[in-house]
Structures are given as C-alpha cells and as structure tokens.
C-alpha cells in the first residue's frame, strides 16, 4: 500500500469548521473511493497531520478529486500551508 502523509497548518480561527468538513466529508469520501485513513492528529491548535493509504494511490486520487461530492467542498479555505509526502513503513 502507498501511504501519504499530509500536514496542514490551519488558518487561525478555523479549526472547528475544518474539523467538521474533514470528519463529515473528506474522511467518508476518501473511504468511499477506496482509501484507508490510517490516522489523524492535532499537533497544537493549528497543526494537523494525517495519513491516508491506497493500493493504487495515484489513480484513486484522481477519482477522489473528480467525485461530485468532493467538488462541492473546498477545504483549502481553511488551510494556510500544506505539505504532502509519500512515506515508507518501517514497522
């Protein structure tokens, strides 16, 4: 499985709104398109880290972003900074 780490710095004052969209839209939609959400963590008030995996990540990523439900939301409105990296499991 290919796993991606996604780290966000959330705009000040948007934590609750971001968390609502993440839990109610992003996670269910990722799961509906075959992704496994492997964990999500707050690191302080404005830093958010999560891990998502898929056997065919790039193709599934396209399907996720083209999904009609995903086009209805714009989580980037809450984000000040985004970092994504593919990670390799050690244990």
Short mmCIF file of C-alpha atoms in Angstrom, two decimals:
data_model
loop_
_atom_site.label_atom_id
_atom_site.label_comp_id
_atom_site.label_asym_id
_atom_site.label_seq_id
_atom_site.Cartn_x
_atom_site.Cartn_y
_atom_site.Cartn_z
CA UNK A 1 0.00 0.00 0.00
CA UNK A 2 1.16 3.52 -0.81
CA UNK A 3 0.83 5.85 2.16
CA UNK A 4 0.82 9.63 2.05
CA UNK A 5 1.45 11.93 4.99
CA UNK A 6 -0.50 15.17 4.81
CA UNK A 7 0.41 18.04 7.14
CA UNK A 8 -1.68 21.19 7.30
CA UNK A 9 -1.33 24.49 9.06
CA UNK A 10 -4.87 25.67 9.70
CA UNK A 11 -5.85 29.34 9.41
CA UNK A 12 -6.41 30.96 12.75
CA UNK A 13 -9.98 30.58 13.97
CA UNK A 14 -10.98 27.83 11.50
CA UNK A 15 -10.15 24.69 13.48
CA UNK A 16 -13.76 23.72 14.27
CA UNK A 17 -15.00 24.40 10.73
CA UNK A 18 -12.09 22.47 9.20
CA UNK A 19 -12.58 19.54 11.57
CA UNK A 20 -16.29 19.35 10.68
CA UNK A 21 -15.56 19.22 6.92
CA UNK A 22 -12.75 16.73 7.47
CA UNK A 23 -14.87 14.33 9.54
CA UNK A 24 -18.16 14.71 7.68
CA UNK A 25 -16.98 14.99 4.07
CA UNK A 26 -13.29 14.27 3.49
CA UNK A 27 -12.93 11.05 5.51
CA UNK A 28 -16.15 9.40 4.26
CA UNK A 29 -15.35 10.37 0.67
CA UNK A 30 -11.79 9.07 0.90
CA UNK A 31 -13.17 5.81 2.27
CA UNK A 32 -15.83 5.65 -0.45
CA UNK A 33 -13.10 5.89 -3.09
CA UNK A 34 -11.15 3.02 -1.52
CA UNK A 35 -8.67 4.90 0.66
CA UNK A 36 -7.78 3.87 4.19
CA UNK A 37 -7.44 6.76 6.61
CA UNK A 38 -4.65 5.50 8.85
CA UNK A 39 -4.72 8.24 11.45
CA UNK A 40 -5.36 11.93 12.01
CA UNK A 41 -3.77 14.05 14.73
CA UNK A 42 -3.80 17.60 16.05
CA UNK A 43 -0.35 18.93 16.87
CA UNK A 44 -1.22 22.01 18.83
CA UNK A 45 -4.03 24.39 17.95
CA UNK A 46 -3.28 24.90 14.24
CA UNK A 47 -1.15 21.98 13.07
CA UNK A 48 -2.91 18.91 11.67
CA UNK A 49 -1.32 15.68 10.48
CA UNK A 50 -2.96 12.71 8.84
CA UNK A 51 -2.06 9.60 6.88
CA UNK A 52 -4.01 8.07 4.02
CA UNK A 53 -3.23 4.95 2.01
CA UNK A 54 -4.34 3.09 -1.10
CA UNK A 55 -3.06 0.20 -3.21
CA UNK A 56 -3.33 2.29 -6.40
CA UNK A 57 -2.88 5.74 -4.91
CA UNK A 58 -2.49 7.93 -8.00
CA UNK A 59 -5.49 6.51 -9.83
CA UNK A 60 -7.65 6.62 -6.70
CA UNK A 61 -6.54 10.20 -6.06
CA UNK A 62 -7.88 11.21 -9.48
CA UNK A 63 -11.21 9.53 -8.76
CA UNK A 64 -11.39 11.24 -5.38
CA UNK A 65 -10.84 14.74 -6.76
CA UNK A 66 -13.25 14.15 -9.67
CA UNK A 67 -16.01 12.87 -7.38
CA UNK A 68 -19.07 15.20 -7.45
CA UNK A 69 -19.22 15.38 -3.64
CA UNK A 70 -15.58 16.49 -3.45
CA UNK A 71 -16.25 19.27 -5.91
CA UNK A 72 -18.86 20.68 -3.51
CA UNK A 73 -16.32 21.41 -0.75
CA UNK A 74 -13.13 23.43 -0.64
CA UNK A 75 -11.08 22.51 2.44
CA UNK A 76 -8.26 24.75 1.20
CA UNK A 77 -10.28 27.71 2.50
CA UNK A 78 -9.17 26.61 5.99
CA UNK A 79 -5.53 25.93 5.13
CA UNK A 80 -2.58 28.26 5.39
CA UNK A 81 0.06 25.68 4.47
CA UNK A 82 0.02 22.16 3.02
CA UNK A 83 2.81 19.58 2.95
CA UNK A 84 2.38 16.12 1.41
CA UNK A 85 4.89 13.31 1.25
CA UNK A 86 4.78 9.65 0.47
CA UNK A 87 6.17 7.64 3.38
CA UNK A 88 7.61 4.16 3.69
CA UNK A 89 6.54 1.94 6.56
CA UNK A 90 9.27 0.64 8.84
CA UNK A 91 7.21 -1.47 11.28
#
